[in-house]
mmCIF file of C-alpha atoms in Angstrom:
data_model
loop_
_atom_site.group_PDB
_atom_site.id
_atom_site.type_symbol
_atom_site.label_atom_id
_atom_site.label_comp_id
_atom_site.label_asym_id
_atom_site.label_seq_id
_atom_site.Cartn_x
_atom_site.Cartn_y
_atom_site.Cartn_z
ATOM 1 C CA UNK A 647 103.363 88.326 109.897
ATOM 2 C CA UNK A 648 102.502 88.978 106.258
ATOM 3 C CA UNK A 649 102.543 92.306 104.534
ATOM 4 C CA UNK A 650 102.052 93.571 101.017
ATOM 5 C CA UNK A 651 104.609 95.318 98.904
ATOM 6 C CA UNK A 652 103.259 97.733 96.347
ATOM 7 C CA UNK A 653 104.192 100.400 93.870
ATOM 8 C CA UNK A 654 103.105 103.944 94.644
ATOM 9 C CA UNK A 655 102.832 106.984 92.444
ATOM 10 C CA UNK A 656 105.215 109.745 93.425
ATOM 11 C CA UNK A 657 104.313 113.411 93.614
ATOM 12 C CA UNK A 658 107.090 114.093 91.102
ATOM 13 C CA UNK A 659 105.548 111.728 88.527
ATOM 14 C CA UNK A 660 102.064 113.078 89.240
ATOM 15 C CA UNK A 661 103.218 116.637 88.504
ATOM 16 C CA UNK A 662 104.825 115.551 85.237
ATOM 17 C CA UNK A 663 101.598 113.798 84.256
ATOM 18 C CA UNK A 664 99.632 116.953 85.015
ATOM 19 C CA UNK A 665 102.035 118.973 82.855
ATOM 20 C CA UNK A 666 101.536 116.529 79.958
ATOM 21 C CA UNK A 667 97.752 116.634 80.324
ATOM 22 C CA UNK A 668 97.768 120.440 80.447
ATOM 23 C CA UNK A 669 99.934 120.606 77.329
ATOM 24 C CA UNK A 670 97.443 118.393 75.484
ATOM 25 C CA UNK A 671 94.544 120.546 76.703
ATOM 26 C CA UNK A 672 96.299 123.643 75.330
ATOM 27 C CA UNK A 673 96.758 121.889 71.971
ATOM 28 C CA UNK A 674 93.031 121.102 71.977
ATOM 29 C CA UNK A 675 92.143 124.671 72.942
ATOM 30 C CA UNK A 676 90.403 123.720 76.187
ATOM 31 C CA UNK A 677 90.914 124.322 79.899
ATOM 32 C CA UNK A 678 90.581 121.412 82.289
ATOM 33 C CA UNK A 679 90.922 120.220 85.845
ATOM 34 C CA UNK A 680 93.351 117.342 86.375
ATOM 35 C CA UNK A 681 93.433 115.078 89.398
ATOM 36 C CA UNK A 682 95.986 112.396 90.245
ATOM 37 C CA UNK A 683 95.204 110.019 93.126
ATOM 38 C CA UNK A 684 97.074 107.089 94.639
ATOM 39 C CA UNK A 685 95.759 103.515 94.638
ATOM 40 C CA UNK A 686 93.561 104.303 97.651
ATOM 41 C CA UNK A 687 91.936 107.317 96.023
ATOM 42 C CA UNK A 688 93.913 109.834 98.083
ATOM 43 C CA UNK A 689 94.823 113.081 96.351
ATOM 44 C CA UNK A 690 98.450 113.224 95.191
ATOM 45 C CA UNK A 691 98.320 116.229 92.885
ATOM 46 C CA UNK A 692 95.718 118.519 91.330
ATOM 47 C CA UNK A 693 95.650 121.383 88.852
ATOM 48 C CA UNK A 694 92.889 123.688 87.702
ATOM 49 C CA UNK A 695 93.908 125.477 84.532
ATOM 50 C CA UNK A 696 92.938 129.138 84.336
ATOM 51 C CA UNK A 697 89.245 129.436 83.423
ATOM 52 C CA UNK A 698 88.605 125.683 83.742
ATOM 53 C CA UNK A 699 84.978 125.012 84.724
ATOM 54 C CA UNK A 700 84.495 125.086 88.476
ATOM 55 C CA UNK A 701 81.970 122.223 88.437
ATOM 56 C CA UNK A 702 84.616 120.061 86.767
ATOM 57 C CA UNK A 703 86.900 120.189 89.822
ATOM 58 C CA UNK A 704 84.851 117.545 91.635
ATOM 59 C CA UNK A 705 84.153 115.620 88.443
ATOM 60 C CA UNK A 706 87.884 115.224 87.740
ATOM 61 C CA UNK A 707 88.428 113.980 91.283
ATOM 62 C CA UNK A 708 85.560 111.506 90.985
ATOM 63 C CA UNK A 709 86.834 110.247 87.624
ATOM 64 C CA UNK A 710 90.238 109.510 89.140
ATOM 65 C CA UNK A 711 88.589 107.738 92.100
ATOM 66 C CA UNK A 712 86.290 105.677 89.852
ATOM 67 C CA UNK A 713 89.279 104.604 87.763
ATOM 68 C CA UNK A 714 91.148 103.152 90.749
ATOM 69 C CA UNK A 715 88.055 101.707 92.405
ATOM 70 C CA UNK A 716 87.694 98.999 89.755
ATOM 71 C CA UNK A 717 90.968 99.392 87.868
ATOM 72 C CA UNK A 718 89.273 100.326 84.615
ATOM 73 C CA UNK A 719 88.706 103.489 82.588
ATOM 74 C CA UNK A 720 85.521 105.379 83.405
ATOM 75 C CA UNK A 721 84.429 105.071 79.763
ATOM 76 C CA UNK A 722 83.931 101.319 80.267
ATOM 77 C CA UNK A 723 81.144 101.785 82.813
ATOM 78 C CA UNK A 724 78.235 102.871 80.608
ATOM 79 C CA UNK A 725 78.604 100.040 78.059
ATOM 80 C CA UNK A 726 78.871 97.598 80.965
ATOM 81 C CA UNK A 727 75.649 98.705 82.713
ATOM 82 C CA UNK A 728 73.411 100.168 79.974
ATOM 83 C CA UNK A 729 71.567 96.900 79.271
ATOM 84 C CA UNK A 730 71.064 96.010 82.942
ATOM 85 C CA UNK A 731 68.129 98.198 84.142
ATOM 86 C CA UNK A 732 68.457 97.388 87.843
ATOM 87 C CA UNK A 733 72.198 97.981 87.831
ATOM 88 C CA UNK A 734 71.984 101.044 85.585
ATOM 89 C CA UNK A 735 69.324 102.716 87.732
ATOM 90 C CA UNK A 736 70.929 101.736 91.010
ATOM 91 C CA UNK A 737 74.677 102.033 90.686
ATOM 92 C CA UNK A 738 74.595 105.549 89.255
ATOM 93 C CA UNK A 739 73.613 106.700 92.755
ATOM 94 C CA UNK A 740 76.909 105.423 94.159
ATOM 95 C CA UNK A 741 78.904 108.361 95.507
ATOM 96 C CA UNK A 742 81.939 109.338 93.390
ATOM 97 C CA UNK A 743 81.037 106.977 90.504
ATOM 98 C CA UNK A 744 81.462 108.462 87.013
ATOM 99 C CA UNK A 745 80.262 106.434 84.016
ATOM 100 C CA UNK A 746 81.634 108.531 81.140
ATOM 101 C CA UNK A 747 85.132 109.071 79.759
ATOM 102 C CA UNK A 748 87.985 111.001 81.301
ATOM 103 C CA UNK A 749 89.284 108.752 84.065
ATOM 104 C CA UNK A 750 91.976 106.081 83.794
ATOM 105 C CA UNK A 751 93.837 103.872 86.216
ATOM 106 C CA UNK A 752 97.585 104.389 86.275
ATOM 107 C CA UNK A 753 99.196 100.959 86.061
ATOM 108 C CA UNK A 754 102.741 99.659 86.348
ATOM 109 C CA UNK A 755 103.410 95.985 85.629
ATOM 110 C CA UNK A 756 99.648 95.417 85.594
ATOM 111 C CA UNK A 757 99.197 96.867 89.079
ATOM 112 C CA UNK A 758 97.122 99.971 89.779
ATOM 113 C CA UNK A 759 99.330 102.605 91.421
ATOM 114 C CA UNK A 760 96.922 105.483 91.021
ATOM 115 C CA UNK A 761 94.359 107.147 88.837
ATOM 116 C CA UNK A 762 93.991 110.216 86.674
ATOM 117 C CA UNK A 763 90.829 112.174 86.079
ATOM 118 C CA UNK A 764 90.404 115.057 83.662
ATOM 119 C CA UNK A 765 87.283 117.186 83.302
ATOM 120 C CA UNK A 766 86.453 120.370 81.457
ATOM 121 C CA UNK A 767 86.276 119.341 77.805
ATOM 122 C CA UNK A 768 84.158 116.725 76.086
ATOM 123 C CA UNK A 769 84.606 113.159 77.316
ATOM 124 C CA UNK A 770 86.755 112.484 74.232
ATOM 125 C CA UNK A 771 88.946 115.549 74.852
ATOM 126 C CA UNK A 772 89.315 114.637 78.520
ATOM 127 C CA UNK A 773 90.438 111.145 77.506
ATOM 128 C CA UNK A 774 93.026 112.564 75.096
ATOM 129 C CA UNK A 775 94.489 114.606 77.952
ATOM 130 C CA UNK A 776 94.644 111.504 80.163
ATOM 131 C CA UNK A 777 96.285 109.488 77.412
ATOM 132 C CA UNK A 778 98.955 112.170 76.946
ATOM 133 C CA UNK A 779 99.761 111.919 80.653
ATOM 134 C CA UNK A 780 99.758 108.118 80.648
ATOM 135 C CA UNK A 781 102.422 108.061 77.909
ATOM 136 C CA UNK A 782 104.905 108.977 80.637
ATOM 137 C CA UNK A 783 104.313 105.553 82.224
ATOM 138 C CA UNK A 784 104.873 103.516 79.051
#
C-alpha cells in the first residue's frame, strides 16, 4: 500500500503568521481580515481586526483558498487570463476564485502546506501583510 507524506501547517505557526500580518496592517494604518488554510483549503486560523470590513471576511478566505488551489499568488490570475476572452469571462464565475492580490500559498521546500489570504486594504496593502507573515517561513 502506498501513502503520501506531507508537511502541514500548524495552528501555532498560523497564529504567528496572523500576528505578523496584523502588525504590518497596523503599520499601514489599515484593518484587515486574515485567513490561514491548510493545503486542502480547510480553515486553520482566522482573525478579523477591530473595524475590518465585514465583506472582506469571505474575500480573505477565498484568497487563501485560491492560493492553495493552484499553488500561486492570487495576483497572478488576472495577467494570466486577461487576454483570453473565453477563459476570462468563464473562470471568474468559479466559486471561491479571486483574481486580484492578497492571497499567497505557504510553501516549505517547494511544497504547498497552506495558504494565506488578507482582505481589507488595497490589493497592494493586503499583499504587504501577507509578505510580512510569509517572512516567518523563510
